[in-house]
XYZ file of C-alpha atoms in Angstrom:
162
model
C -2.481 -4.668 -24.748
C -4.109 -6.207 -21.681
C -7.722 -5.297 -20.953
C -7.242 -4.515 -17.244
C -6.266 -0.830 -16.817
C -4.214 -1.579 -13.673
C -2.243 -4.253 -15.522
C -1.727 -1.813 -18.399
C -0.319 0.825 -16.048
C 1.921 -1.637 -14.253
C 3.367 -2.989 -17.488
C 3.958 0.478 -18.967
C 7.332 2.099 -18.521
C 5.983 5.283 -16.964
C 7.159 6.810 -13.747
C 6.119 10.388 -13.197
C 6.608 11.115 -9.519
C 5.979 14.827 -10.048
C 2.337 14.207 -10.937
C 1.908 11.767 -8.050
C 3.419 14.124 -5.490
C 1.476 17.081 -6.861
C -1.805 15.268 -6.319
C -0.841 13.466 -3.133
C 0.808 16.208 -1.111
C -0.572 19.366 -2.680
C -4.077 18.895 -4.091
C -5.547 16.335 -1.675
C -4.612 18.307 1.486
C -5.993 21.448 -0.158
C -9.317 19.763 -0.863
C -9.672 17.681 2.317
C -7.606 19.652 4.828
C -5.413 18.032 7.449
C -7.700 15.053 8.075
C -6.086 12.379 5.923
C -8.327 9.467 6.919
C -9.844 9.691 3.444
C -6.518 8.408 2.123
C -6.729 5.369 4.396
C -10.149 4.485 3.006
C -8.989 5.237 -0.538
C -6.104 2.801 -0.024
C -8.517 0.119 1.164
C -10.765 0.681 -1.873
C -7.800 0.481 -4.251
C -6.707 -2.800 -2.671
C -10.182 -4.258 -3.203
C -10.025 -3.274 -6.875
C -6.534 -4.652 -7.414
C -6.830 -7.735 -5.144
C -3.226 -8.903 -4.905
C -2.801 -12.657 -4.568
C 0.165 -12.883 -2.197
C 2.499 -11.022 0.137
C 5.127 -11.150 -2.615
C 2.670 -9.423 -4.950
C 2.046 -6.750 -2.293
C 5.768 -6.031 -1.986
C 6.146 -5.954 -5.764
C 3.133 -3.668 -6.118
C 4.687 -1.123 -3.740
C 7.889 -1.129 -5.797
C 5.982 -0.810 -9.094
C 3.756 1.973 -7.738
C 6.894 3.708 -6.442
C 5.419 3.846 -2.949
C 8.667 2.543 -1.453
C 10.308 -0.665 -0.348
C 7.982 -2.748 1.803
C 9.167 -5.554 4.050
C 7.875 -7.507 7.028
C 10.144 -6.962 10.029
C 8.093 -8.787 12.657
C 5.286 -11.279 12.400
C 2.958 -12.988 14.853
C -0.219 -14.955 14.291
C -2.453 -11.857 14.467
C 0.004 -9.000 14.023
C 2.560 -7.931 11.426
C 4.987 -5.055 11.543
C 6.016 -3.734 8.148
C 8.756 -1.252 7.312
C 8.146 1.127 4.432
C 11.399 2.729 3.309
C 13.215 3.949 0.234
C 13.943 7.164 -1.625
C 10.320 8.251 -2.045
C 9.633 7.780 1.673
C 12.732 9.811 2.597
C 11.814 12.474 0.049
C 8.288 12.826 1.402
C 9.522 12.897 4.997
C 12.065 15.618 4.188
C 10.053 17.756 1.780
C 6.456 17.552 2.921
C 5.756 18.917 6.378
C 2.478 17.022 6.672
C 3.516 13.834 4.884
C 1.499 10.854 5.989
C 1.301 7.281 4.835
C -2.398 6.557 5.300
C -2.914 5.597 1.650
C -0.255 2.911 1.923
C -1.539 1.790 5.339
C -5.091 1.382 4.056
C -3.857 -0.541 1.030
C -1.864 -2.923 3.237
C -4.752 -3.376 5.701
C -7.226 -4.330 2.999
C -4.776 -6.579 1.166
C -4.019 -8.525 4.355
C -7.750 -8.664 5.150
C -8.529 -10.125 1.731
C -5.640 -12.587 1.854
C -6.245 -13.746 5.439
C -10.049 -13.712 5.404
C -10.122 -11.814 8.719
C -10.770 -8.170 9.532
C -7.475 -6.247 9.522
C -6.599 -2.653 10.346
C -3.328 -0.747 10.469
C -1.569 1.829 12.603
C 1.202 4.006 11.184
C 4.130 4.735 13.504
C 7.459 6.523 13.217
C 6.406 8.642 10.250
C 9.526 10.765 10.691
C 12.040 7.985 11.321
C 15.150 7.977 9.128
C 14.924 4.199 8.728
C 11.390 4.369 7.322
C 7.787 4.210 8.421
C 6.424 1.395 10.575
C 3.011 0.074 9.604
C 1.470 -2.321 12.087
C -1.281 -4.623 10.844
C -3.579 -6.067 13.484
C -5.789 -8.949 12.340
C -8.838 -9.953 14.351
C -8.817 -13.756 14.121
C -12.227 -13.864 15.831
C -13.826 -11.752 13.104
C -13.911 -13.544 9.741
C -14.386 -11.311 6.763
C -16.632 -12.719 4.067
C -14.717 -11.934 0.903
C -16.367 -12.573 -2.419
C -14.023 -14.526 -4.691
C -12.745 -12.269 -7.446
C -9.918 -12.288 -9.896
C -6.623 -11.914 -8.140
C -3.698 -10.038 -9.582
C -0.377 -11.891 -9.772
C 2.839 -10.279 -10.864
C 4.547 -12.452 -13.406
C 7.900 -13.791 -12.392
C 10.703 -12.366 -14.554
C 12.164 -14.711 -17.118
C 15.760 -14.940 -18.243
C 14.752 -13.091 -21.408
C 13.710 -9.917 -19.538
């Protein structure tokens, strides 16, 4: 078994959405109330700990974490628009009155910041859209972010034997 706990979780065949949703949409709002900015900062912290190496790894991570399907729909030099969609996003939008996507937004912001080397923040839009949630990443190309080199996580490419 691998020594990195994140790698161990990602390689395990476990997918318990009940536990995730119970914590995410029941316990956390009970403890922290309606202010969900803590989730944004938690997402950023998680991204620093996981440190994904590429955009492809970010997309794969979202699928593996069962956070939804993530894709870039628009890209400029200092701005990206992502669409987060899929069954879990639809479920949360339909079942949870106060569903938000700040955890995912913070994770994306920090991942892009680490990968680009510039300060990046996100805005979540269209949280109730049937097509998914828009997450806009704004990168400040005038504000370099000094990132300490750390181990980066790469998802292995599937082989024909998988």
